[in-house]
Coordinates of C-alpha atoms and ligand atoms in Angstrom, one line a residue:
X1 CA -19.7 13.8 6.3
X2 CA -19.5 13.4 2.4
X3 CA -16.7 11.6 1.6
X4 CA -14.9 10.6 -1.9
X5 CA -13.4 7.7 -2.4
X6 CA -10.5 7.6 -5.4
X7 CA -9.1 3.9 -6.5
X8 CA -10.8 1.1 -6.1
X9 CA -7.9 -1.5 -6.3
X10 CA -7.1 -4.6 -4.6
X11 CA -6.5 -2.9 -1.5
X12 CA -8.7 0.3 -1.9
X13 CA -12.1 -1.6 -2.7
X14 CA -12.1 -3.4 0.9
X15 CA -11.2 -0.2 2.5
X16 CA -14.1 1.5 0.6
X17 CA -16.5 -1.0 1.4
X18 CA -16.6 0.3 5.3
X19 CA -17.0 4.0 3.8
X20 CA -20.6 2.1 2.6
X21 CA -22.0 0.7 5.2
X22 CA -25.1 2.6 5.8
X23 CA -24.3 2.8 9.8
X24 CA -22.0 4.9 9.0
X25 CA -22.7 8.9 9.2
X26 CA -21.1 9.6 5.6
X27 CA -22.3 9.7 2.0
X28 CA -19.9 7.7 -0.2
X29 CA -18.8 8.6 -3.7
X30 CA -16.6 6.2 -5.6
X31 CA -14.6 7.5 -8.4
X32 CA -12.1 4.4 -10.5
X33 CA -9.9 5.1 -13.3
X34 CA -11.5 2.0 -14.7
X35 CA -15.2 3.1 -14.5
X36 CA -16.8 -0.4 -14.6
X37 CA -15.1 -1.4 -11.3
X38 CA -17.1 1.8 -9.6
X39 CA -20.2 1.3 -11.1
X40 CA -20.1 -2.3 -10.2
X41 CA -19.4 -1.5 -6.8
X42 CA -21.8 1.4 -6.0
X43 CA -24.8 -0.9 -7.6
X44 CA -23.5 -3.3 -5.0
X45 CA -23.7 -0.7 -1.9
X46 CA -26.2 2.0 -3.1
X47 CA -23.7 4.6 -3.0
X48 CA -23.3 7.2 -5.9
X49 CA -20.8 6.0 -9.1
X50 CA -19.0 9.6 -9.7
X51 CA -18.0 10.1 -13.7
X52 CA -14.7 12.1 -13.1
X53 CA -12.4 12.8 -9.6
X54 CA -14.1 16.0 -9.6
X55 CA -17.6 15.3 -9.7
X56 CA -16.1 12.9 -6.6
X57 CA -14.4 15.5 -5.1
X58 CA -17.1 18.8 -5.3
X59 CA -18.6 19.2 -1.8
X60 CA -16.3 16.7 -0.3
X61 CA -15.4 16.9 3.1
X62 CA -13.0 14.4 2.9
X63 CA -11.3 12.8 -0.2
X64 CA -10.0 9.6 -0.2
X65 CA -7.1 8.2 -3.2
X66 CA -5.6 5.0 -3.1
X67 CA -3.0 4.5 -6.3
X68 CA 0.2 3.0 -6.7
X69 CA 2.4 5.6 -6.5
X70 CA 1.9 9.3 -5.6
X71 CA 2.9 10.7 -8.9
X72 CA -0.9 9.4 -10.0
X73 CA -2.2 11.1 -6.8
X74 CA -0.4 14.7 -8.4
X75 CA -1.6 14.0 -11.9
X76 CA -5.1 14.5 -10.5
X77 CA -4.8 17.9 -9.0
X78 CA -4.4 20.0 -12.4
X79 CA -6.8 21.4 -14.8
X80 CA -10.4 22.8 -14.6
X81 CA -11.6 19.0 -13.5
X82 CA -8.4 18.5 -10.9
X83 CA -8.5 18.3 -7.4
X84 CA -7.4 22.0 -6.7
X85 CA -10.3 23.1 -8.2
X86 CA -12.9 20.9 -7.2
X87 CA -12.0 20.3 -3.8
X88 CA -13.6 23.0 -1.3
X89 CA -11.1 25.2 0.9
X90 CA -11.7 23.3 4.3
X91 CA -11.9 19.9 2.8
X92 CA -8.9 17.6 3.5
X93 CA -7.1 15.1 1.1
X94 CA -6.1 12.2 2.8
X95 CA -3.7 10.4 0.4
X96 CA -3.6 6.1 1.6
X97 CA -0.9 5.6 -1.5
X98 CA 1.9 4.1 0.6
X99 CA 3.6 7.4 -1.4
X100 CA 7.2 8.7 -1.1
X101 CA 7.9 11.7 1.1
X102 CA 9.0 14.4 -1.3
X103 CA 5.8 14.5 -3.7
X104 CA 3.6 13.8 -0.7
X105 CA 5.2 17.4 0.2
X106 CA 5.0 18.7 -2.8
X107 CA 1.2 18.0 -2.9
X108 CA 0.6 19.5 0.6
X109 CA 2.2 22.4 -0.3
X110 CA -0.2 23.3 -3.6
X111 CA -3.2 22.3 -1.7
X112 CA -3.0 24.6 1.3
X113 CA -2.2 27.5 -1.3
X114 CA -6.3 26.6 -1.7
X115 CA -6.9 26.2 2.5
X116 CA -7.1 22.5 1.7
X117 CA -5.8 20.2 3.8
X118 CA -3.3 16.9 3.5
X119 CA -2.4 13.9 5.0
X120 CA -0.3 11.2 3.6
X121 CA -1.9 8.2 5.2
X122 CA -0.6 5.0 3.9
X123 CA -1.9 1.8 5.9
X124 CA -0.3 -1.8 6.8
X125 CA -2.4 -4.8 7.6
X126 CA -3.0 -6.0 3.7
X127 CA -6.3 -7.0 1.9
X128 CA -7.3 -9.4 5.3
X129 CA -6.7 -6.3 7.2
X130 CA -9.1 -4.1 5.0
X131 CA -11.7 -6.7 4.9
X132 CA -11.8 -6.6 9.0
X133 CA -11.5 -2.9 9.1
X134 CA -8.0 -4.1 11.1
X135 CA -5.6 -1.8 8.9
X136 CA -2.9 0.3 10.5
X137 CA -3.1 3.8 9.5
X138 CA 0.7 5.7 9.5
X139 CA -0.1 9.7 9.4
X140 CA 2.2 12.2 8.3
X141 CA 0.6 16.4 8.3
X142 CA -1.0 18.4 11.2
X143 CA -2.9 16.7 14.1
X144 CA -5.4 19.0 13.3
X145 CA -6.0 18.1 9.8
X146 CA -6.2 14.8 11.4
X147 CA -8.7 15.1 13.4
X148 CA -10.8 15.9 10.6
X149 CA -10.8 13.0 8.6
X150 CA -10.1 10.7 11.6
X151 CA -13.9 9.6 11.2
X152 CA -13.4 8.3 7.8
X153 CA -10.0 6.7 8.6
X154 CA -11.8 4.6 11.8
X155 CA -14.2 2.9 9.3
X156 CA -11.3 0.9 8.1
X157 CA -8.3 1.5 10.3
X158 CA -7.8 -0.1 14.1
X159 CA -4.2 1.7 14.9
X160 CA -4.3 5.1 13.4
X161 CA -0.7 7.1 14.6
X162 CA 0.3 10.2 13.9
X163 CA 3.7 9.8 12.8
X164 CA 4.9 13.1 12.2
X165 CA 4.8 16.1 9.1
X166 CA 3.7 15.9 6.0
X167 CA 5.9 12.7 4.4
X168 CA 6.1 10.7 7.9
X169 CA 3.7 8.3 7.3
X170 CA 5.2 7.5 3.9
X171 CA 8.5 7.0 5.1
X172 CA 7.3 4.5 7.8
X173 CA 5.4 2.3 5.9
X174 CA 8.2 2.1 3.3
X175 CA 10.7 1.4 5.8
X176 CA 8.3 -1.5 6.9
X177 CA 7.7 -2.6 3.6
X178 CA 11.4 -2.7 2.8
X179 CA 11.8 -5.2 6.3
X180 CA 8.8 -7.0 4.7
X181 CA 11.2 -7.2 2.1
X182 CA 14.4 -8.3 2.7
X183 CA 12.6 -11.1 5.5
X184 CA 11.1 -12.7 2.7
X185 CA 14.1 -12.9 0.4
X186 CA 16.5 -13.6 3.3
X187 CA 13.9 -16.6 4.6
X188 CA 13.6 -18.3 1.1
X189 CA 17.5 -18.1 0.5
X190 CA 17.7 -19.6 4.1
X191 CA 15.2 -22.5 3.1
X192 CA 16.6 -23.3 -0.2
X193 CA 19.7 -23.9 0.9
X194 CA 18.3 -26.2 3.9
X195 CA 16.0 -27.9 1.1
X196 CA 19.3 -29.0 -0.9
X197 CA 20.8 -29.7 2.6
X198 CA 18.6 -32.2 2.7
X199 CA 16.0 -30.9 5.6
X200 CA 12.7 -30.5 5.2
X201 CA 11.8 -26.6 4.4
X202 CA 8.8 -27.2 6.8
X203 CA 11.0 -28.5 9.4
X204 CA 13.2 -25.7 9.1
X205 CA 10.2 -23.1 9.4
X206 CA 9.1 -25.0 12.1
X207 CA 12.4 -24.5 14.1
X208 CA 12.8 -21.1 12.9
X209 CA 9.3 -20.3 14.2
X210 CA 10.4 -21.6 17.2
X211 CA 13.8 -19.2 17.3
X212 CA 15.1 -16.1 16.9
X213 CA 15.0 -15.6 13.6
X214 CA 11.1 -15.6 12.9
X215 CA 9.0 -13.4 11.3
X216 CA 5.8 -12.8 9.5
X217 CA 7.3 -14.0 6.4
X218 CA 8.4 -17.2 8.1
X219 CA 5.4 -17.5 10.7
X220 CA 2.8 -16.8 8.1
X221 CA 3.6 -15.9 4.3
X222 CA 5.6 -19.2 4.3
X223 CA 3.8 -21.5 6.0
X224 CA 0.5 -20.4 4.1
X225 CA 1.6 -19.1 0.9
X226 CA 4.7 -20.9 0.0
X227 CA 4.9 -24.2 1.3
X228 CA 1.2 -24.7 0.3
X229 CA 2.2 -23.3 -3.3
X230 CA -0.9 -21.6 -3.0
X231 CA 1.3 -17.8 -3.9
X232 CA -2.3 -16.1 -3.6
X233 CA -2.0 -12.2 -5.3
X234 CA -3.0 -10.0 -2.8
X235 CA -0.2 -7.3 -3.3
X236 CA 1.8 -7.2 -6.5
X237 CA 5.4 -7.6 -6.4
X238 CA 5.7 -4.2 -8.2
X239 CA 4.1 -2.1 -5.3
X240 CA 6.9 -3.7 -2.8
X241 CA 9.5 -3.0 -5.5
X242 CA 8.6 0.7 -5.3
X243 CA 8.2 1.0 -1.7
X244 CA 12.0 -0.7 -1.0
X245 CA 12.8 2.2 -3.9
X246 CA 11.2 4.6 -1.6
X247 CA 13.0 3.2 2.1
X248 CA 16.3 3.4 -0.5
X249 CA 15.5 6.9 -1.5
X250 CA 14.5 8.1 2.5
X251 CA 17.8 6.6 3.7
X252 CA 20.3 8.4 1.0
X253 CA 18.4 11.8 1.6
X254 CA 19.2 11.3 5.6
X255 CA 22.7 9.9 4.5
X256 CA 22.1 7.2 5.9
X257 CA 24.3 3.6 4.5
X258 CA 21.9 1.1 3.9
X259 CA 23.7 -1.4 2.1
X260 CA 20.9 -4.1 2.9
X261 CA 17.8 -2.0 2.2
X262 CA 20.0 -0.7 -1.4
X263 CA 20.5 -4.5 -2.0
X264 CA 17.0 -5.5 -1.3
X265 CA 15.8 -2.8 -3.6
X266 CA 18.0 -4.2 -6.5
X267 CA 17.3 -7.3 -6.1
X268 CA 13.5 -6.4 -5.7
X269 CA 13.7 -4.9 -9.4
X270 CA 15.4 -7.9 -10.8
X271 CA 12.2 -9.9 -9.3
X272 CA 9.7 -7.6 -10.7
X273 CA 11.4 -7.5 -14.5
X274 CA 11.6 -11.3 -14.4
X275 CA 8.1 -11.8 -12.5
X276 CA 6.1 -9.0 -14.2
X277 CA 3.5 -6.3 -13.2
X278 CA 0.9 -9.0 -12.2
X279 CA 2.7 -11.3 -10.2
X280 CA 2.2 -11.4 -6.3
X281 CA 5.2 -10.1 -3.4
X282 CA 5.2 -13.4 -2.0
X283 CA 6.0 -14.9 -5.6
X284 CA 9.5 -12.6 -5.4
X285 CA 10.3 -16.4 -3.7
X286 CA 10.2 -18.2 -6.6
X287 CA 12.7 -16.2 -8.4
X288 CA 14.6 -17.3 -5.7
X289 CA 13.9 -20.9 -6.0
X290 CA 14.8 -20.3 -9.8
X291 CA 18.5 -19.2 -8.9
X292 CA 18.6 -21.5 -6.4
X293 CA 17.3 -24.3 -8.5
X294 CA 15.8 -25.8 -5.4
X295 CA 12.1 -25.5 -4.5
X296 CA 10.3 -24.6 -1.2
X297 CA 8.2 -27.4 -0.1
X298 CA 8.1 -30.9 1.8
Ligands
NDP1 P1 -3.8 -2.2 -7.4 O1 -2.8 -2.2 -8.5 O2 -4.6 -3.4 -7.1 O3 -4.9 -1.0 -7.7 C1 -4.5 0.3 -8.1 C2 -5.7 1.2 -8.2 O4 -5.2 2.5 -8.6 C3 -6.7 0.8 -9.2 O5 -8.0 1.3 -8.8 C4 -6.2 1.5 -10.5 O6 -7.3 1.7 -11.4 C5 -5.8 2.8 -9.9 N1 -4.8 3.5 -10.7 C6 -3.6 2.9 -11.2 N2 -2.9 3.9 -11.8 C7 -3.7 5.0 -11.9 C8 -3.6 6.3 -12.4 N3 -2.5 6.6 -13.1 N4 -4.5 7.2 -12.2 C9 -5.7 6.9 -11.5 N5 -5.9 5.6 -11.0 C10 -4.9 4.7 -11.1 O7 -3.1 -1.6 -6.1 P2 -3.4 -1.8 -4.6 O8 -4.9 -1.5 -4.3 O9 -2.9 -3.1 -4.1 O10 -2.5 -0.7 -3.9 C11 -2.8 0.6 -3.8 C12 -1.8 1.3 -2.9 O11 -1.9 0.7 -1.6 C13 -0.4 1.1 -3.3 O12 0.4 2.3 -3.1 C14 0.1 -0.1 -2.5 O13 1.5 0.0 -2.3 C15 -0.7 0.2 -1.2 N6 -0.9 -1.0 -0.4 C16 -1.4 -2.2 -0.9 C17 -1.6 -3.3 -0.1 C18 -2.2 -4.6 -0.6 O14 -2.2 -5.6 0.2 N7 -2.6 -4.7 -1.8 C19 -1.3 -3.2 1.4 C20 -0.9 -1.9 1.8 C21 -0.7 -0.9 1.0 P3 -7.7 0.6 -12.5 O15 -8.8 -0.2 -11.8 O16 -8.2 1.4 -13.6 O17 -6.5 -0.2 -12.8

């Protein structure tokens, strides 16, 4: 199986590096918008340093993209070096953007006008996860389609689930990234107020962890990230901004009210503008630390 890899970022470079080994049946092309990055890393694992997403993507049986948003996924497909025309009728794009539903459609719909196949296929688990080839894999498109890339998907993903059509997976992992969301804003309101309470803010995890109100923010991003002050940036603060826009978005088009999620996502953007594009998710707590003017450690 040849297979294309497009986006080597802080979450797509781990993912690629499975795609590498050599025990794996597949020939590896890397393709990054930044070329040094993907001639760094096929000198590294003796795969082949494409120049352009079409030289990736010619003879491809699967290609791979991993971007921000899915608007940079549809910039690629146009032109006599896009994806339409470089990607063979069989082939199938399998799109790991956590994307939003509606251009994830409108890309599935151009590419089977050229009998090429689509699935979104964002993944959860974060950079750990993609280290240990751990990652969760949410599918949205045919079971079919699928089945045909599932071989590339199993290099780096443990829990791969078909969600539903074309825009399913999107909408799931942007739902969980908006719970990611408001956990993590909700805990460090909670702990600054404790903290100028007077109680310990690792005493209150502690008890917390112990309760009903734990979570992965409180049980791990807390106790490793913000208590320590380490604020490691794994995932920037302006991805989760856009994927709370997208759980937003996906709840208004099912007219759903989603005061909370709406909220979250506002006050997700205020985060970001104050933050910027570089800082980390977990740092959205010290903006609230900021407004709270009380900070989150013993
Ligand atoms: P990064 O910002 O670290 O990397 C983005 C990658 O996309 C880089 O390779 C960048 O190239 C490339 N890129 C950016 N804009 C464009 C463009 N317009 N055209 C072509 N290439 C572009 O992001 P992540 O790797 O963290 O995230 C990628 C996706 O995975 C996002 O949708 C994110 O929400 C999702 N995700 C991330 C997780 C994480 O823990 N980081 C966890 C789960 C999902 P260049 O090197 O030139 O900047």
């Amino acid at each position: 199986m040849i297979v294309a890899f497009l986006g080597l970022g802080a979450i797509g470079t781990p993912m690629a590096r499975h795609l590498a080994k050599p025990s794996l049946a597949s020939k590896l092309r890397v393709w990054n918008r930044t070329a040094a990055k993907a001639a760094a890393f096929a000198a590294e694992h003796g795969v082949t340093h494409a120049p352009t997403p079409a030289a990736a993507a010619r003879g491809a049986d699967v290609v791979i993209t991993c971007f921000p948003v899915s608007r940079d996924v549809e910039a690629l497909l146009d032109g006599a070096d896009g994806l339409l025309e470089s990607m063979a009728r069989g082939s199938v794009l399998v799109d790991c953007t956590s994307g939003d539903p509606a251009t994830s459609r409108r890309i599935a719909a151009r590419l089977a006008e050229r009998g090429i196949g689509f699935i979104d296929a964002p993944v959860s688990g974060g950079v750990a996860g993609a280290e240990a080839g751990t990652l969760t894999v949410m599918v949205g498109g045919d079971a079919a389609v699928l089945e045909r890339a599932r071989p590339a998907l199993e290099s780096f993903g443990k829990k791969i689930v078909h969600c539903g059509p074309v825009g399913a997976g999107d909408a799931v992992k942007a739902v969980n990234n908006a719970l990611l969301a408001v956990h993590i804003l909700a805990t460090a309101e909670g702990l600054a107020a404790l903290k100028k309470a007077g109680v310990d803010p690792a005493l209150g995890l502690d008890v917390i962890n112990a309760s009903s109100g734990r979570s992965n923010a409180s049980m791990n991003l807390f106790p490793e990230r913000v208590l320590s002050r380490a604020f490691p940036r794994t995932f920037r603060l302006a991805l989760l901004d856009k994927d709370a826009g997208i759980a937003a978005q996906v709840t208004r088009e099912q007219a759903v009210p989603s005061p909370l999620l709406d909220l979250t996502s506002e006050l997700l953007k205020e985060a970001h503008r104050a933050l910027g594009e570089e800082a980390d998710h977990v740092e959205a707590v010290r903006w609230v630390e900021a407004r709270a003017g009380a900070e989150i450690r013993s």
